Amino acid sequence: MGGCFGKELSGNVHSAIEMSYNYLEREELKGTFLLCSIMGHNAATEDLLKYCRGLGLFRGLDTIEKVRRRVLTLVSELKDSSLLLAGSSPERFDMHDVVCEVAIAIASRDRGWLASGKEDVSEEWSDKDRMRTCSLVSLQNTEVIELLDESECPKLTFFFMGSENSSSKMPFFFSMGGVDSSLKIPKNLFEGMKGLKVLNFTGMNLTSLPCSIGCLKTLCTLRLVGCALKDIGILGELVNLEILDLRNSTIRVLPKEIGELRRLKLLDLSGCRNLEVISPNVLSSLSRLEELYLYDSFNGWDWEVEGSENNPRSKASLVELQNLSRLTTLEVHVPDVRAIPKQKLFSRNMERYKISIGEFWSRYDGGMETSRMLKLTTNNRSLQLAHEIKTLLRRTQDLYLRGVEDAMEMLYDPITEGFPHLKHLKVCDVSDIKCVINPSMLVSFLESLFLEGLMNLEAICDG
C-alpha cells in the first residue's frame, strides 16, 4: 500500500513539474530551463550565458551584454515560477534534484538530448539511429568517448563532457582539482559532429587536441575549463567562434593563430597561472572583442609600445587594447605602471572592469564584488599623470588605494566628478592624506569605508 502511494505521489509531483514547464509561455524560457538542468547545483549565470549565445537561443541580440541581461531576466522568471532556486550568490542559481530529473526526461523525450551522470551509457552510444537524431550530449562518464570515433551525429549542436574527477554531490559540475590523464580522445572524433555550436570539455587532458576539431566551422562557443593544454594553434581554424573560455587551464602560450578568430567576442583566460606569453598583436587582431578576462593569469606585459625591426616585441603590450573599440569588460592585473601607455587605452564603452596596478587584488583585501573595481598600490608619480586612470576613477564602485603618492590630489581631482558611483573605499598606508572625504565628493552611495595607516589623518570628512 505504502509503495503504491509513494509511486502515485512521485507521479503526481512529476506531472505537476511538467505542467509548470508547459505553462512557460516562450520557447526561449523553456530552452533556458532545460539547459539549466544539465548544469548541476549552484551553477553560474555566466556559464549559462555562454551556452545560450552559442546555441543562438536569442535572436536579434548582437552583444554579449545584451545576452547577459536576457539570461538574468529569464533566470529570474524561472525562479518566480519555482522551477529554479537561488544559488549561493546573486550570480548563481540552483535546481532541485526532482525538477532536474523531470527536465532531463522532457529533454530526452522531446528534443533528443542524452544527459547522464557516471552510469554506463555505452548501449545508447552503440544505437546509431539514436545518435543520428541526438541534438545535445552531456556526460560525466568520460570513458565512453572512445566509442565515438566513428559516430555520425549530424544533428548534434551541443557536446559537454567532464572528467570522472568530480564531486558525487554535483553530478554535472566538475572539480578543477585534477585532470583525467588516462583519457585518449579519438583523432576523428568531430568528423561526424560538424554541426556543433557548443563544445565543452572540463577537467580533462587535452595536451594533444584532435585534428578533427578544425572541422567545426559552425562552432560558436568553446570551453576547455580546467584542462591540461599545450599547443592550441589549431583553434585558429574555428572561424565562427565567438566565445573562447580557457579558464584555469594549463596553457603557457596564447599563439598567434588565435588572432585569426576575427569574430571572437569573449575571451576568458582567468586563472591560467601558467600563461607566460600572449603572442604580440593577437589581442589587437580581435577587433570584435567585447569581454576580456585575464585576472589571476598573464601579467607580463611588454613595456614597448611598438617593436622595432631589430628588436620586435616578444609578447603582448597593453597598447593593443586601443584597437578594441568594442571592449565593455576587462579584468587584468598590471604589476608595473610603466607598462601603461600614456595614450588613450580603455574603450569609452567600458561598463565592467576589475583592474589592479601594482599589487594583485586578493581575497584578503575585503570589499565586495562589484561591476567596477580598481586597486592602485604604487608610489610611482607617473600613475597620477595617467589620464586613463583618472577616467576609471570617475566610474569606479570599489576603490582600494595603498601607498599611492599624492593620493589627496587623486581623490580631489575634478575629473573624477566626486566619485558619483563609489560604494566601497579602502585607503591604506598613505602619508599625505589629512582628510579622506571633502565636500566635493558625492558619497551618497558609499556602503563601506576602511582606513589604515594614515599617520597624518586629521578628519574623515571635511565639514
Tab-separated table of C-alpha atoms in Angstrom:
chain	number	residue	atom	x	y	z
A	1	MET	CA	0.000	0.000	0.000
A	2	GLY	CA	2.740	2.390	1.049
A	3	GLY	CA	4.794	1.565	-2.065
A	4	CYS	CA	1.828	2.267	-4.364
A	5	PHE	CA	1.104	5.505	-2.549
A	6	GLY	CA	4.744	6.535	-2.904
A	7	LYS	CA	4.714	5.858	-6.656
A	8	GLU	CA	1.448	7.746	-7.035
A	9	LEU	CA	2.838	10.711	-5.101
A	10	SER	CA	6.016	10.667	-7.167
A	11	GLY	CA	3.977	10.545	-10.363
A	12	ASN	CA	1.861	13.481	-9.236
A	13	VAL	CA	4.951	15.521	-8.415
A	14	HIS	CA	6.477	14.803	-11.829
A	15	SER	CA	3.212	15.700	-13.559
A	16	ALA	CA	2.990	18.966	-11.640
A	17	ILE	CA	6.544	19.917	-12.632
A	18	GLU	CA	5.900	19.092	-16.284
A	19	MET	CA	2.716	21.140	-16.150
A	20	SER	CA	4.693	24.115	-14.825
A	21	TYR	CA	7.110	23.641	-17.712
A	22	ASN	CA	4.261	23.513	-20.236
A	23	TYR	CA	2.845	26.750	-18.838
A	24	LEU	CA	6.052	28.605	-19.719
A	25	GLU	CA	4.853	30.895	-22.477
A	26	ARG	CA	8.005	31.472	-24.528
A	27	GLU	CA	10.260	28.972	-26.240
A	28	GLU	CA	13.379	30.815	-25.056
A	29	LEU	CA	12.186	30.329	-21.459
A	30	LYS	CA	11.657	26.596	-21.988
A	31	GLY	CA	15.007	26.178	-23.717
A	32	THR	CA	16.826	28.059	-20.967
A	33	PHE	CA	15.142	25.939	-18.279
A	34	LEU	CA	16.195	22.699	-19.970
A	35	LEU	CA	19.780	23.953	-20.295
A	36	CYS	CA	19.806	24.729	-16.564
A	37	SER	CA	19.018	21.064	-15.859
A	38	ILE	CA	22.405	19.874	-17.142
A	39	MET	CA	24.457	22.500	-15.252
A	40	GLY	CA	24.378	20.978	-11.778
A	41	HIS	CA	23.972	22.666	-8.431
A	42	ASN	CA	24.920	26.290	-7.764
A	43	ALA	CA	25.510	26.960	-11.451
A	44	ALA	CA	26.807	30.291	-12.756
A	45	THR	CA	24.684	32.511	-14.959
A	46	GLU	CA	27.882	33.420	-16.839
A	47	ASP	CA	28.194	29.794	-17.980
A	48	LEU	CA	24.541	29.705	-18.973
A	49	LEU	CA	25.123	32.875	-20.996
A	50	LYS	CA	27.860	31.143	-22.993
A	51	TYR	CA	25.606	28.200	-23.799
A	52	CYS	CA	22.626	30.354	-24.766
A	53	ARG	CA	24.749	32.524	-27.040
A	54	GLY	CA	26.404	29.503	-28.607
A	55	LEU	CA	23.093	27.819	-29.402
A	56	GLY	CA	21.612	31.059	-30.718
A	57	LEU	CA	18.598	30.957	-28.413
A	58	PHE	CA	18.063	34.712	-28.605
A	59	ARG	CA	17.673	36.307	-31.999
A	60	GLY	CA	18.411	39.966	-32.515
A	61	LEU	CA	20.821	40.314	-29.566
A	62	ASP	CA	24.106	41.418	-31.087
A	63	THR	CA	26.268	41.873	-27.963
A	64	ILE	CA	27.318	39.682	-25.044
A	65	GLU	CA	25.974	42.246	-22.582
A	66	LYS	CA	22.508	42.120	-24.161
A	67	VAL	CA	22.567	38.318	-23.922
A	68	ARG	CA	23.637	38.590	-20.265
A	69	ARG	CA	20.690	40.833	-19.442
A	70	ARG	CA	18.271	38.484	-21.186
A	71	VAL	CA	19.696	35.463	-19.336
A	72	LEU	CA	19.405	37.236	-15.979
A	73	THR	CA	15.793	38.118	-16.771
A	74	LEU	CA	14.941	34.537	-17.742
A	75	VAL	CA	16.629	33.077	-14.668
A	76	SER	CA	14.619	35.494	-12.518
A	77	GLU	CA	11.387	34.405	-14.230
A	78	LEU	CA	12.224	30.731	-13.684
A	79	LYS	CA	12.872	31.419	-10.005
A	80	ASP	CA	9.491	33.154	-9.779
A	81	SER	CA	7.962	30.005	-11.313
A	82	SER	CA	9.731	27.889	-8.630
A	83	LEU	CA	11.485	25.896	-11.353
A	84	LEU	CA	14.819	27.358	-10.253
A	85	LEU	CA	16.181	28.096	-6.784
A	86	ALA	CA	18.521	30.806	-5.553
A	87	GLY	CA	22.220	29.959	-5.584
A	88	SER	CA	24.970	30.941	-3.156
A	89	SER	CA	25.178	34.425	-4.699
A	90	PRO	CA	23.052	36.613	-6.993
A	91	GLU	CA	25.174	35.404	-9.924
A	92	ARG	CA	24.268	31.755	-9.346
A	93	PHE	CA	21.186	29.556	-9.411
A	94	ASP	CA	20.206	26.063	-8.354
A	95	MET	CA	17.674	23.394	-9.263
A	96	HIS	CA	16.004	20.770	-7.076
A	97	ASP	CA	17.055	17.214	-7.927
A	98	VAL	CA	13.466	16.168	-8.694
A	99	VAL	CA	12.946	19.152	-11.010
A	100	CYS	CA	16.238	18.339	-12.693
A	101	GLU	CA	15.189	14.730	-13.200
A	102	VAL	CA	11.906	15.771	-14.831
A	103	ALA	CA	13.616	18.389	-17.026
A	104	ILE	CA	16.154	15.877	-18.346
A	105	ALA	CA	13.360	13.379	-19.031
A	106	ILE	CA	11.454	16.010	-21.023
A	107	ALA	CA	14.546	16.998	-22.991
A	108	SER	CA	15.366	13.356	-23.742
A	109	ARG	CA	11.834	12.596	-24.898
A	110	ASP	CA	11.052	15.755	-26.861
A	111	ARG	CA	14.393	17.147	-28.005
A	112	GLY	CA	16.725	14.203	-28.496
A	113	TRP	CA	19.033	15.007	-25.581
A	114	LEU	CA	21.360	12.484	-23.982
A	115	ALA	CA	22.337	13.569	-20.473
A	116	SER	CA	23.738	11.191	-17.862
A	117	GLY	CA	25.960	11.010	-14.817
A	118	LYS	CA	28.511	8.290	-14.178
A	119	GLU	CA	26.261	5.412	-15.247
A	120	ASP	CA	27.142	3.281	-18.248
A	121	VAL	CA	25.652	4.708	-21.446
A	122	SER	CA	27.585	2.547	-23.915
A	123	GLU	CA	24.340	0.893	-25.046
A	124	GLU	CA	22.892	4.241	-26.084
A	125	TRP	CA	26.102	5.210	-27.886
A	126	SER	CA	26.011	1.968	-29.873
A	127	ASP	CA	22.476	2.786	-31.079
A	128	LYS	CA	23.393	4.522	-34.327
A	129	ASP	CA	19.823	5.593	-35.106
A	130	ARG	CA	19.575	7.217	-31.665
A	131	MET	CA	22.813	9.128	-32.164
A	132	ARG	CA	21.788	10.376	-35.621
A	133	THR	CA	18.846	12.210	-34.069
A	134	CYS	CA	20.633	13.372	-30.901
A	135	SER	CA	20.911	17.168	-30.583
A	136	LEU	CA	22.635	17.511	-27.202
A	137	VAL	CA	25.070	15.315	-25.257
A	138	SER	CA	26.020	15.974	-21.637
A	139	LEU	CA	28.056	13.222	-19.986
A	140	GLN	CA	30.180	12.721	-16.922
A	141	ASN	CA	31.378	9.250	-17.840
A	142	THR	CA	34.396	10.113	-19.983
A	143	GLU	CA	35.223	6.506	-20.805
A	144	VAL	CA	32.514	6.350	-23.459
A	145	ILE	CA	34.336	8.915	-25.598
A	146	GLU	CA	36.375	6.085	-27.118
A	147	LEU	CA	33.115	4.725	-28.571
A	148	LEU	CA	32.570	7.921	-30.535
A	149	ASP	CA	35.342	7.548	-33.095
A	150	GLU	CA	33.027	6.527	-35.923
A	151	SER	CA	29.791	8.072	-34.619
A	152	GLU	CA	27.610	10.027	-37.023
A	153	CYS	CA	25.746	12.776	-35.152
A	154	PRO	CA	24.611	15.198	-37.886
A	155	LYS	CA	22.067	16.966	-35.637
A	156	LEU	CA	24.337	17.360	-32.621
A	157	THR	CA	24.745	21.037	-31.668
A	158	PHE	CA	25.902	20.762	-28.025
A	159	PHE	CA	28.568	18.441	-26.597
A	160	PHE	CA	29.551	18.545	-22.918
A	161	MET	CA	31.903	16.104	-21.241
A	162	GLY	CA	33.769	16.314	-17.953
A	163	SER	CA	36.296	14.347	-16.011
A	164	GLU	CA	35.435	11.485	-13.654
A	165	ASN	CA	37.283	13.564	-11.036
A	166	SER	CA	34.065	15.238	-9.939
A	167	SER	CA	32.017	15.672	-6.834
A	168	SER	CA	29.424	12.969	-6.283
A	169	LYS	CA	27.095	15.587	-4.869
A	170	MET	CA	27.251	17.645	-8.061
A	171	PRO	CA	26.830	15.150	-10.909
A	172	PHE	CA	27.294	17.555	-13.784
A	173	PHE	CA	29.620	20.120	-12.242
A	174	PHE	CA	33.269	19.189	-12.322
A	175	SER	CA	36.126	19.866	-9.957
A	176	MET	CA	39.159	21.799	-11.139
A	177	GLY	CA	41.350	19.871	-8.720
A	178	GLY	CA	42.702	17.389	-11.221
A	179	VAL	CA	42.785	16.171	-14.778
A	180	ASP	CA	41.916	12.771	-16.236
A	181	SER	CA	45.301	11.921	-17.777
A	182	SER	CA	44.336	8.437	-18.968
A	183	LEU	CA	41.692	9.567	-21.448
A	184	LYS	CA	42.548	9.386	-25.144
A	185	ILE	CA	40.357	11.403	-27.480
A	186	PRO	CA	39.972	9.868	-30.958
A	187	LYS	CA	41.547	11.979	-33.711
A	188	ASN	CA	38.433	11.741	-35.865
A	189	LEU	CA	36.007	12.476	-33.018
A	190	PHE	CA	34.432	15.582	-34.550
A	191	GLU	CA	34.165	14.475	-38.177
A	192	GLY	CA	30.665	13.189	-37.511
A	193	MET	CA	29.676	16.287	-35.496
A	194	LYS	CA	30.277	19.114	-37.948
A	195	GLY	CA	27.122	20.951	-36.870
A	196	LEU	CA	28.349	21.553	-33.304
A	197	LYS	CA	27.702	25.045	-31.945
A	198	VAL	CA	28.789	24.498	-28.329
A	199	LEU	CA	31.697	22.288	-27.204
A	200	ASN	CA	32.695	21.921	-23.566
A	201	PHE	CA	35.411	19.726	-22.059
A	202	THR	CA	36.049	20.182	-18.343
A	203	GLY	CA	38.946	18.874	-16.234
A	204	MET	CA	40.428	16.714	-18.985
A	205	ASN	CA	43.814	16.038	-20.539
A	206	LEU	CA	43.816	17.786	-23.917
A	207	THR	CA	47.543	18.273	-24.375
A	208	SER	CA	47.050	16.870	-27.858
A	209	LEU	CA	43.907	18.332	-29.390
A	210	PRO	CA	42.312	16.074	-32.035
A	211	CYS	CA	42.958	17.379	-35.533
A	212	SER	CA	39.272	16.971	-36.399
A	213	ILE	CA	38.404	19.927	-34.135
A	214	GLY	CA	39.315	22.118	-37.094
A	215	CYS	CA	36.219	20.735	-38.882
A	216	LEU	CA	33.886	22.605	-36.535
A	217	LYS	CA	33.250	25.632	-38.747
A	218	THR	CA	29.869	26.377	-37.112
A	219	LEU	CA	31.224	26.306	-33.536
A	220	CYS	CA	30.261	29.442	-31.623
A	221	THR	CA	31.208	28.581	-28.006
A	222	LEU	CA	34.279	26.566	-26.975
A	223	ARG	CA	35.001	25.908	-23.289
A	224	LEU	CA	38.097	23.977	-22.187
A	225	VAL	CA	37.859	24.770	-18.492
A	226	GLY	CA	40.412	23.308	-16.071
A	227	CYS	CA	42.001	21.274	-18.860
A	228	ALA	CA	45.627	20.338	-19.450
A	229	LEU	CA	46.525	22.196	-22.661
A	230	LYS	CA	49.677	22.710	-24.723
A	231	ASP	CA	49.568	23.767	-28.374
A	232	ILE	CA	46.164	25.260	-29.213
A	233	GLY	CA	47.119	26.809	-32.563
A	234	ILE	CA	44.563	24.636	-34.373
A	235	LEU	CA	41.798	26.630	-32.684
A	236	GLY	CA	42.590	29.456	-35.087
A	237	GLU	CA	40.688	27.448	-37.727
A	238	LEU	CA	37.373	27.916	-35.887
A	239	VAL	CA	36.414	30.933	-37.971
A	240	ASN	CA	32.940	31.460	-36.469
A	241	LEU	CA	33.965	31.182	-32.824
A	242	GLU	CA	32.539	33.955	-30.637
A	243	ILE	CA	33.286	32.669	-27.129
A	244	LEU	CA	36.571	31.028	-26.071
A	245	ASP	CA	36.755	30.015	-22.407
A	246	LEU	CA	40.087	28.519	-21.236
A	247	ARG	CA	39.712	29.330	-17.538
A	248	ASN	CA	42.013	27.526	-15.093
A	249	SER	CA	43.750	25.633	-17.882
A	250	THR	CA	47.486	24.868	-18.028
A	251	ILE	CA	48.092	26.838	-21.219
A	252	ARG	CA	51.530	28.517	-21.316
A	253	VAL	CA	51.373	30.357	-24.646
A	254	LEU	CA	48.469	32.026	-26.439
A	255	PRO	CA	49.734	31.560	-30.015
A	256	LYS	CA	49.472	33.946	-32.940
A	257	GLU	CA	46.850	31.710	-34.596
A	258	ILE	CA	44.272	32.866	-32.027
A	259	GLY	CA	44.454	36.252	-33.722
A	260	GLU	CA	42.635	34.650	-36.694
A	261	LEU	CA	39.425	34.400	-34.641
A	262	ARG	CA	38.078	37.662	-36.060
A	263	ARG	CA	34.508	37.026	-34.826
A	264	LEU	CA	35.563	36.431	-31.207
A	265	LYS	CA	33.541	38.461	-28.703
A	266	LEU	CA	34.564	36.923	-25.371
A	267	LEU	CA	37.984	35.586	-24.340
A	268	ASP	CA	38.326	34.171	-20.833
A	269	LEU	CA	41.850	33.308	-19.667
A	270	SER	CA	41.279	33.955	-15.965
A	271	GLY	CA	43.048	31.594	-13.583
A	272	CYS	CA	45.557	30.481	-16.251
A	273	ARG	CA	48.501	30.898	-13.888
A	274	ASN	CA	50.942	29.145	-16.230
A	275	LEU	CA	50.256	31.598	-19.058
A	276	GLU	CA	53.616	33.261	-19.702
A	277	VAL	CA	53.238	34.598	-23.243
A	278	ILE	CA	50.445	36.172	-25.239
A	279	SER	CA	51.904	36.474	-28.714
A	280	PRO	CA	52.244	40.085	-29.887
A	281	ASN	CA	49.342	41.568	-31.892
A	282	VAL	CA	46.972	38.706	-31.049
A	283	LEU	CA	44.769	40.879	-28.839
A	284	SER	CA	44.818	43.810	-31.254
A	285	SER	CA	43.658	41.457	-34.052
A	286	LEU	CA	40.493	40.561	-32.141
A	287	SER	CA	38.735	43.762	-33.180
A	288	ARG	CA	35.237	42.468	-32.289
A	289	LEU	CA	36.236	41.515	-28.749
A	290	GLU	CA	33.756	42.773	-26.150
A	291	GLU	CA	34.923	40.992	-22.994
A	292	LEU	CA	38.480	40.065	-21.947
A	293	TYR	CA	39.221	38.217	-18.716
A	294	LEU	CA	42.899	37.990	-17.721
A	295	TYR	CA	42.761	38.148	-13.939
A	296	ASP	CA	44.971	35.738	-11.969
A	297	SER	CA	46.607	34.964	-15.297
A	298	PHE	CA	49.067	36.616	-17.695
A	299	ASN	CA	50.641	39.807	-16.341
A	300	GLY	CA	53.985	40.011	-18.153
A	301	TRP	CA	53.064	42.963	-20.337
A	302	ASP	CA	55.733	44.286	-22.690
A	303	TRP	CA	56.638	47.897	-21.902
A	304	GLU	CA	57.442	48.677	-25.523
A	305	VAL	CA	54.551	50.301	-27.364
A	306	GLU	CA	55.954	49.375	-30.762
A	307	GLY	CA	58.653	46.858	-31.503
A	308	SER	CA	61.415	47.551	-33.999
A	309	GLU	CA	62.738	45.503	-36.897
A	310	ASN	CA	65.853	44.659	-34.919
A	311	ASN	CA	64.037	44.240	-31.609
A	312	PRO	CA	60.429	43.127	-32.165
A	313	ARG	CA	58.098	42.686	-29.225
A	314	SER	CA	58.060	39.130	-27.896
A	315	LYS	CA	54.721	39.347	-26.100
A	316	ALA	CA	51.576	41.425	-25.777
A	317	SER	CA	51.537	45.098	-24.841
A	318	LEU	CA	48.687	46.954	-23.177
A	319	VAL	CA	48.690	49.356	-26.101
A	320	GLU	CA	46.957	46.605	-28.097
A	321	LEU	CA	43.793	47.309	-26.127
A	322	GLN	CA	43.495	50.574	-28.071
A	323	ASN	CA	42.328	48.538	-31.070
A	324	LEU	CA	39.453	47.010	-29.114
A	325	SER	CA	36.863	49.740	-29.584
A	326	ARG	CA	34.010	47.391	-28.618
A	327	LEU	CA	35.532	46.301	-25.313
A	328	THR	CA	32.986	46.643	-22.496
A	329	THR	CA	34.511	44.279	-19.906
A	330	LEU	CA	38.129	43.965	-18.779
A	331	GLU	CA	39.743	42.071	-15.922
A	332	VAL	CA	43.510	42.498	-15.784
A	333	HIS	CA	46.493	42.843	-13.431
A	334	VAL	CA	49.372	45.188	-14.286
A	335	PRO	CA	52.331	44.741	-11.881
A	336	ASP	CA	54.264	47.757	-13.182
A	337	VAL	CA	52.641	51.088	-14.010
A	338	ARG	CA	55.312	51.683	-16.663
A	339	ALA	CA	53.510	49.141	-18.865
A	340	ILE	CA	50.540	51.510	-19.152
A	341	PRO	CA	50.779	53.673	-22.283
A	342	LYS	CA	50.088	57.401	-21.951
A	343	GLN	CA	47.784	57.386	-24.966
A	344	LYS	CA	44.087	56.540	-24.850
A	345	LEU	CA	43.926	52.983	-23.559
A	346	PHE	CA	40.466	51.979	-22.403
A	347	SER	CA	37.372	51.995	-24.557
A	348	ARG	CA	34.671	54.522	-23.714
A	349	ASN	CA	32.259	51.575	-23.747
A	350	MET	CA	33.838	50.024	-20.639
A	351	GLU	CA	30.991	49.046	-18.325
A	352	ARG	CA	32.606	46.366	-16.170
A	353	TYR	CA	36.203	46.079	-15.006
A	354	LYS	CA	38.445	44.594	-12.359
A	355	ILE	CA	41.863	46.210	-12.644
A	356	SER	CA	44.805	46.201	-10.264
A	357	ILE	CA	48.004	48.193	-10.798
A	358	GLY	CA	50.929	47.321	-8.576
A	359	GLU	CA	49.730	44.608	-6.242
A	360	PHE	CA	47.310	41.824	-7.078
A	361	TRP	CA	43.751	42.149	-5.778
A	362	SER	CA	43.452	39.228	-3.373
A	363	ARG	CA	40.501	37.777	-1.496
A	364	TYR	CA	42.033	39.143	1.713
A	365	ASP	CA	41.579	42.742	0.570
A	366	GLY	CA	37.973	42.832	1.706
A	367	GLY	CA	35.432	44.853	-0.193
A	368	MET	CA	32.668	43.406	-2.316
A	369	GLU	CA	32.464	42.083	-5.844
A	370	THR	CA	31.085	44.972	-7.864
A	371	SER	CA	30.931	45.732	-11.568
A	372	ARG	CA	33.819	48.234	-11.499
A	373	MET	CA	36.793	47.518	-9.217
A	374	LEU	CA	40.121	49.370	-9.165
A	375	LYS	CA	43.143	48.745	-6.928
A	376	LEU	CA	46.170	51.089	-7.027
A	377	THR	CA	49.262	50.215	-4.999
A	378	THR	CA	52.246	52.085	-6.344
A	379	ASN	CA	54.208	55.176	-5.353
A	380	ASN	CA	55.213	55.931	-8.937
A	381	ARG	CA	54.176	59.507	-9.787
A	382	SER	CA	53.518	58.530	-13.403
A	383	LEU	CA	50.320	56.960	-12.136
A	384	GLN	CA	48.896	60.384	-11.399
A	385	LEU	CA	49.808	61.503	-14.892
A	386	ALA	CA	47.788	58.739	-16.498
A	387	HIS	CA	44.560	60.316	-17.710
A	388	GLU	CA	43.205	56.811	-18.243
A	389	ILE	CA	43.390	56.067	-14.523
A	390	LYS	CA	41.522	59.249	-13.622
A	391	THR	CA	38.809	58.388	-16.123
A	392	LEU	CA	38.402	54.973	-14.479
A	393	LEU	CA	38.257	56.587	-11.032
A	394	ARG	CA	35.213	58.581	-12.061
A	395	ARG	CA	33.168	55.416	-12.631
A	396	THR	CA	34.691	53.064	-10.055
A	397	GLN	CA	32.437	51.380	-7.483
A	398	ASP	CA	35.121	49.649	-5.383
A	399	LEU	CA	38.396	51.583	-4.902
A	400	TYR	CA	41.490	50.457	-2.976
A	401	LEU	CA	44.445	52.858	-2.620
A	402	ARG	CA	47.595	51.709	-0.819
A	403	GLY	CA	50.913	53.541	-0.670
A	404	VAL	CA	49.868	55.848	-3.512
A	405	GLU	CA	51.851	59.072	-3.704
A	406	ASP	CA	49.763	62.266	-3.731
A	407	ALA	CA	46.582	60.322	-3.002
A	408	MET	CA	44.819	63.531	-1.926
A	409	GLU	CA	45.419	65.040	-5.332
A	410	MET	CA	43.941	61.948	-6.916
A	411	LEU	CA	40.876	61.851	-4.662
A	412	TYR	CA	40.098	65.533	-5.137
A	413	ASP	CA	40.855	65.792	-8.874
A	414	PRO	CA	37.881	67.462	-10.652
A	415	ILE	CA	37.995	64.864	-13.434
A	416	THR	CA	36.683	62.238	-11.009
A	417	GLU	CA	33.484	64.304	-10.629
A	418	GLY	CA	33.361	63.432	-6.949
A	419	PHE	CA	33.168	59.618	-7.384
A	420	PRO	CA	29.409	59.520	-8.030
A	421	HIS	CA	29.318	55.691	-8.223
A	422	LEU	CA	31.625	54.810	-5.303
A	423	LYS	CA	30.300	52.084	-2.970
A	424	HIS	CA	33.446	50.817	-1.217
A	425	LEU	CA	36.572	52.834	-0.373
A	426	LYS	CA	39.724	51.435	1.224
A	427	VAL	CA	42.763	53.671	1.846
A	428	CYS	CA	45.923	52.320	3.497
A	429	ASP	CA	49.485	53.473	4.199
A	430	VAL	CA	49.136	56.912	2.605
A	431	SER	CA	51.106	59.632	4.389
A	432	ASP	CA	49.780	62.778	2.703
A	433	ILE	CA	46.077	62.356	3.482
A	434	LYS	CA	44.703	64.708	6.145
A	435	CYS	CA	41.057	64.324	5.194
A	436	VAL	CA	39.504	61.482	3.195
A	437	ILE	CA	36.169	62.941	2.121
A	438	ASN	CA	35.771	66.599	1.158
A	439	PRO	CA	32.577	68.486	0.263
A	440	SER	CA	33.135	67.965	-3.491
A	441	MET	CA	32.859	64.190	-3.180
A	442	LEU	CA	29.465	62.604	-3.834
A	443	VAL	CA	29.359	59.695	-1.422
A	444	SER	CA	25.623	59.093	-1.158
A	445	PHE	CA	26.134	55.505	-2.405
A	446	LEU	CA	29.079	54.723	-0.106
A	447	GLU	CA	28.448	51.488	1.806
A	448	SER	CA	31.842	50.765	3.405
A	449	LEU	CA	34.919	52.771	4.382
A	450	PHE	CA	38.206	51.177	5.544
A	451	LEU	CA	41.152	53.315	6.696
A	452	GLU	CA	44.522	52.035	7.929
A	453	GLY	CA	47.978	53.513	8.397
A	454	LEU	CA	47.010	57.139	7.643
A	455	MET	CA	49.515	58.700	10.010
A	456	ASN	CA	48.588	62.351	9.282
A	457	LEU	CA	44.824	61.941	9.185
A	458	GLU	CA	43.008	64.839	10.869
A	459	ALA	CA	39.428	64.188	9.821
A	460	ILE	CA	37.465	61.582	7.899
A	461	CYS	CA	35.041	64.095	6.440
A	462	ASP	CA	35.670	67.812	5.968
A	463	GLY	CA	32.704	69.696	7.358
